Coordinates of N, CA and C in Angstrom, one line a residue:
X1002 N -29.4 3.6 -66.2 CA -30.2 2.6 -65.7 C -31.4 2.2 -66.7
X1003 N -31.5 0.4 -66.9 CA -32.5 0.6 -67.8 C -33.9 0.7 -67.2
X1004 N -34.8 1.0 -68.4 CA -36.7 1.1 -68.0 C -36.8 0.2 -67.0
X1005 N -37.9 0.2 -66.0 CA -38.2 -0.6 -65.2 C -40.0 -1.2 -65.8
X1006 N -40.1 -2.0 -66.0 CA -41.3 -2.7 -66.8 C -42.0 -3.7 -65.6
X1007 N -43.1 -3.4 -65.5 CA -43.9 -4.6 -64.6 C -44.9 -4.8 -65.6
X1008 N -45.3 -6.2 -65.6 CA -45.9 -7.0 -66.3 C -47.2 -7.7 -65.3
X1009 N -47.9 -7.7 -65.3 CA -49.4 -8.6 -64.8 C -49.8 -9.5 -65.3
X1010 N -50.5 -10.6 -64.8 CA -51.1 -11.5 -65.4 C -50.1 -12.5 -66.5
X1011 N -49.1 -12.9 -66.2 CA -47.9 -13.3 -66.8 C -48.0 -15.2 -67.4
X1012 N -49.1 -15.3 -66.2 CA -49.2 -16.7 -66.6 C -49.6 -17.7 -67.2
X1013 N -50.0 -17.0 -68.5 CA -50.6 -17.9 -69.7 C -50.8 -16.9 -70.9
X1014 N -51.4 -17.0 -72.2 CA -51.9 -16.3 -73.0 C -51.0 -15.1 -73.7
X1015 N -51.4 -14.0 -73.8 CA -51.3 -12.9 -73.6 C -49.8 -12.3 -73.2
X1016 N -50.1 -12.2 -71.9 CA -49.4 -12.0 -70.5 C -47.8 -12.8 -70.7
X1017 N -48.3 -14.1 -70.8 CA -46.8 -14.7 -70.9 C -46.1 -14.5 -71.7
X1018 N -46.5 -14.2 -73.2 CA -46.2 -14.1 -74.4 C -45.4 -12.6 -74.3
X1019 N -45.8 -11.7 -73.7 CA -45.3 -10.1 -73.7 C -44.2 -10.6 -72.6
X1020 N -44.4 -11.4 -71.7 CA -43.3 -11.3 -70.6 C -42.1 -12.1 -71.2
X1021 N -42.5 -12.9 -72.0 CA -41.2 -13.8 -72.4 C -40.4 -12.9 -73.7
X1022 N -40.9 -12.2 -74.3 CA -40.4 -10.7 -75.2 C -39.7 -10.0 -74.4
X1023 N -40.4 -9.7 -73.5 CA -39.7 -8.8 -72.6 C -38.1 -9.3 -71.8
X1024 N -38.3 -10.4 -71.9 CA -37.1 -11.2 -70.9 C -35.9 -11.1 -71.6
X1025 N -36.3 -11.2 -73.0 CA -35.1 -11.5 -74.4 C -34.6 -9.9 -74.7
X1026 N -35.1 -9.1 -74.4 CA -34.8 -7.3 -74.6 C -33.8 -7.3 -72.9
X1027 N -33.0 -7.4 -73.0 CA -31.6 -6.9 -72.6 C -31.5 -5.1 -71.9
X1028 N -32.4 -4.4 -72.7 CA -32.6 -3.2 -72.6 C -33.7 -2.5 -71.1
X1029 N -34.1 -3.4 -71.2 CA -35.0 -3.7 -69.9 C -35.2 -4.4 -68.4
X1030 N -35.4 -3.6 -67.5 CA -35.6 -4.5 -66.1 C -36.9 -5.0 -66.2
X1031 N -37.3 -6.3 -65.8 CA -38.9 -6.9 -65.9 C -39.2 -7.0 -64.5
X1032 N -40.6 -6.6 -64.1 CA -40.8 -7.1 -62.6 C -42.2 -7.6 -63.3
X1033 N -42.2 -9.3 -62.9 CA -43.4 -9.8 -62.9 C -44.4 -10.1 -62.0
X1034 N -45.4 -9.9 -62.0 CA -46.3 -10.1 -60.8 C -46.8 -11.3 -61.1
X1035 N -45.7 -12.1 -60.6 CA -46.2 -13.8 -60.9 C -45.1 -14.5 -60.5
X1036 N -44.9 -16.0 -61.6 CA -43.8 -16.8 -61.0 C -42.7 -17.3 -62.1
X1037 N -42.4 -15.9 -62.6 CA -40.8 -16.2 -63.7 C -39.2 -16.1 -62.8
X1038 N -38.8 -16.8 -62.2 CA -38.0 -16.6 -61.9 C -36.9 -16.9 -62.7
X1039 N -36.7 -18.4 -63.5 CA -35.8 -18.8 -64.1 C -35.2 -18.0 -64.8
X1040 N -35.8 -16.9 -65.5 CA -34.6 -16.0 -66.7 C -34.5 -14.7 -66.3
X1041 N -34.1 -14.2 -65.1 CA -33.5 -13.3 -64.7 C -34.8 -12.2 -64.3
X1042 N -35.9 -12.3 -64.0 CA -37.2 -11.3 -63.6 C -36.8 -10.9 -62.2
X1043 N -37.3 -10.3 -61.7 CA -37.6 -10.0 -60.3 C -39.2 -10.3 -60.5
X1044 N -39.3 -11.4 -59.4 CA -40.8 -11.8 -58.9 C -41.1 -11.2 -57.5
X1045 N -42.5 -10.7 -58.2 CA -43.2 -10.1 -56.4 C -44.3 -11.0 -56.5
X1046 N -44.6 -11.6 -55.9 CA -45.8 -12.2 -55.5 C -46.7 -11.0 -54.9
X1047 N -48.1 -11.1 -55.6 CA -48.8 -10.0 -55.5 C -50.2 -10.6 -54.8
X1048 N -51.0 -10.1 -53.9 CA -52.4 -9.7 -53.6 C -53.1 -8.7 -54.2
X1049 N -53.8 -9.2 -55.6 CA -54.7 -8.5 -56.2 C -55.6 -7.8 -55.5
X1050 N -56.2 -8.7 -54.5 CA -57.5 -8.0 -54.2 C -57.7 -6.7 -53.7
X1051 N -56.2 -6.2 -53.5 CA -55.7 -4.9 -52.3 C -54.9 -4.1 -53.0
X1052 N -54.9 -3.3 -53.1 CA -54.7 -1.7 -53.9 C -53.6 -1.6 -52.9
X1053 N -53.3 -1.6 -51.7 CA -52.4 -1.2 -50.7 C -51.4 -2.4 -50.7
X1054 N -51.9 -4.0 -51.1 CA -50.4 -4.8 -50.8 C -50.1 -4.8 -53.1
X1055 N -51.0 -4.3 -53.4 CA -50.0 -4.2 -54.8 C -48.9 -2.8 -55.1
X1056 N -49.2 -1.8 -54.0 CA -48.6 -0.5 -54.4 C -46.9 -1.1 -54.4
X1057 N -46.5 -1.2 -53.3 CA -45.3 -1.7 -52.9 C -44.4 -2.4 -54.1
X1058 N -45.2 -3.3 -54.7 CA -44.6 -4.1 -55.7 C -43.9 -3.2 -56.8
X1059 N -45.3 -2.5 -56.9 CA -44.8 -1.6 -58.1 C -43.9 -0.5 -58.0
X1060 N -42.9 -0.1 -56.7 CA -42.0 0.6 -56.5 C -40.9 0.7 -57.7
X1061 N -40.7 1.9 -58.3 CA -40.1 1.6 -58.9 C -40.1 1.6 -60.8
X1062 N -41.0 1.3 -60.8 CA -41.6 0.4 -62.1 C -42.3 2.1 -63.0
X1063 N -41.3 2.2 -64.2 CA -42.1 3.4 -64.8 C -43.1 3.1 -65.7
X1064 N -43.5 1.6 -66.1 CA -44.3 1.1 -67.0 C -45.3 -0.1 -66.3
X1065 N -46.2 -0.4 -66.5 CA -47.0 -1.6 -65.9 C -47.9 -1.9 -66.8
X1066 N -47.9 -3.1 -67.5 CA -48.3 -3.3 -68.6 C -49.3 -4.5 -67.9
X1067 N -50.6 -4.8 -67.9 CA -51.5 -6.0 -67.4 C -52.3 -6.5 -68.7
X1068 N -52.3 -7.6 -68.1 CA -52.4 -8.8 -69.6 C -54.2 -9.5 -68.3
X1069 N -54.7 -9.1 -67.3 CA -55.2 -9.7 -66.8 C -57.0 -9.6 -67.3
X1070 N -57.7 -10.2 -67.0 CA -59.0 -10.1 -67.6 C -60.0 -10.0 -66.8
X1071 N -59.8 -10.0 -65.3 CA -60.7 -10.0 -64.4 C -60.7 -8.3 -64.0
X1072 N -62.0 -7.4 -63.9 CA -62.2 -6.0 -63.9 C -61.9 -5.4 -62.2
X1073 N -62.0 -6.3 -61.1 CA -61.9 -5.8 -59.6 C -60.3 -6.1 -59.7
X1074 N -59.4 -6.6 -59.7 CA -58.2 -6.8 -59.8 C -57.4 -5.9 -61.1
X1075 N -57.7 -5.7 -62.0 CA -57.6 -4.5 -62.7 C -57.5 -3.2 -62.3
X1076 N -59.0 -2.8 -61.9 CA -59.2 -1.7 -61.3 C -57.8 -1.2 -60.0
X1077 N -57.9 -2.6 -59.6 CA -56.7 -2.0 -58.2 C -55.8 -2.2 -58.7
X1078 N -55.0 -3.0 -59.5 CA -54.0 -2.3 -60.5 C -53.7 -1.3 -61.0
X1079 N -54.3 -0.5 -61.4 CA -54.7 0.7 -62.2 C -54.4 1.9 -60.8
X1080 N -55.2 1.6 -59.5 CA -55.3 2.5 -58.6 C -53.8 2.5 -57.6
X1081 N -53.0 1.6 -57.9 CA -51.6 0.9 -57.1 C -50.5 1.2 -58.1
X1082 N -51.0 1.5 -59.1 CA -49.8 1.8 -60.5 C -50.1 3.3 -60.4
X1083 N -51.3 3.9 -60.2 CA -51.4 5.6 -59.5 C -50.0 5.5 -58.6
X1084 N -50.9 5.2 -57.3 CA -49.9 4.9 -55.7 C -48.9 5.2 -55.7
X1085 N -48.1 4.0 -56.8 CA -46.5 4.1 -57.0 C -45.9 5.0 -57.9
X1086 N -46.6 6.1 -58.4 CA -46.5 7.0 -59.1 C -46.0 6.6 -61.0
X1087 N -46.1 4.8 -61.3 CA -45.7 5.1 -62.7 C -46.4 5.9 -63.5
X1088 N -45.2 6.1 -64.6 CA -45.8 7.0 -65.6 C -46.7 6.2 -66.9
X1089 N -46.5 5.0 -67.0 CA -47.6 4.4 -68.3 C -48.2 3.0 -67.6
X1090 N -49.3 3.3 -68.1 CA -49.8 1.8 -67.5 C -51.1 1.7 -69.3
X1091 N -50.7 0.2 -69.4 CA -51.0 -0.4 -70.9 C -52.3 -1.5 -69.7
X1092 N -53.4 -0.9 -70.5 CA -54.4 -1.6 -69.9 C -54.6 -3.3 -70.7
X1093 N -55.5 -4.1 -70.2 CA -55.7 -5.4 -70.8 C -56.7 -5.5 -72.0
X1094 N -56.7 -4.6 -72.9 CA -57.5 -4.4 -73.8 C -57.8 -6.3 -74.6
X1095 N -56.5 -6.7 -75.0 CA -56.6 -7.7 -75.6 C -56.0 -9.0 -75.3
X1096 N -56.3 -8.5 -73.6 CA -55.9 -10.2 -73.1 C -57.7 -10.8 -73.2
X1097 N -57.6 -11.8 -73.3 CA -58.9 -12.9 -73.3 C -58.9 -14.2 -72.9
X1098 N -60.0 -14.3 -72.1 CA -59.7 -16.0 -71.1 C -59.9 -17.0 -72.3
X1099 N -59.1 -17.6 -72.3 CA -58.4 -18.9 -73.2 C -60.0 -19.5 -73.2
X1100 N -60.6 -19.6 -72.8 CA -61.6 -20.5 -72.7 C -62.7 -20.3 -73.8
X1101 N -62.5 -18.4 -73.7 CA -63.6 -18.4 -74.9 C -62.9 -18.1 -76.5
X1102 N -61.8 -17.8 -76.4 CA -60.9 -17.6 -77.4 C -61.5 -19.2 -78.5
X1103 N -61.6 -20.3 -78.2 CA -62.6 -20.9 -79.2 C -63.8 -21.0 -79.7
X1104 N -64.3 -20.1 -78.9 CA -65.5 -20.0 -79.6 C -66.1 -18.3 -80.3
X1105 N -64.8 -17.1 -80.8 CA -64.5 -16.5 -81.3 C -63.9 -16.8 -82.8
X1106 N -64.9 -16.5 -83.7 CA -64.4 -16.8 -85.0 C -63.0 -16.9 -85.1
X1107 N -62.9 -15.1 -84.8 CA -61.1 -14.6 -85.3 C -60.4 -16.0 -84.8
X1108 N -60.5 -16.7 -83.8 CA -59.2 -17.8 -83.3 C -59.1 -18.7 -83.7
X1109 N -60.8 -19.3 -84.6 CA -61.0 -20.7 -85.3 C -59.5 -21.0 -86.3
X1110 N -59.2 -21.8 -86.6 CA -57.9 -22.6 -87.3 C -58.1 -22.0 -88.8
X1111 N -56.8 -21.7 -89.3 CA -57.5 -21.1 -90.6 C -56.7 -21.9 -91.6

């Protein structure tokens, strides 16, 4: 059976970019906590706000990788990726809201 991968924050940036890698790896089951359905994901539609309606989602899933940037939705990720007992969870170290990504040297046009 292949790895089971859940993916966060899927819908722009970051996030989308790792989930659409992930789609093309063959080797892999994706569960996105968002809205990919066209290339073969399993979508759960998630409630961030609650540690108790994200556990469920994550049944299953030995990886959970979050691309999200907001720290209360995080956090209960983190505490719902406990819950469901995976074994790796890849925090959002280097997702960043698009907005300030211009006004960050590193992104200026080179």
């Amino acid at each position: 059976m292949p790895p089971r991968v859940a993916v966060a924050g899927v819908t722009n940036g970051l996030g989308h970019a790792i989930a659409s890698a992930f789609l093309d790896t063959p080797d892999l089951k994706i569960i996105l906590l968002s809205h990919f359905t066209s290339r073969g994901a399993v979508v759960k539609p998630v409630d961030y706000s609650s540690t108790l309606n994200l556990t469920s989602p994550l049944d299953g899933a030995e990886t959970v990788i979050s691309a999200m940037i907001s720290s209360e939705p995080t956090i209960n990720l983190i505490s719902a990726s406990k819950a469901a007992r995976t074994r790796h969870f890849v925090p959002s170290e280097f997702a960043l809201y698009a907005a300030t990504n211009a006004q960050l040297a590193l992104y200026e046009p080179k």
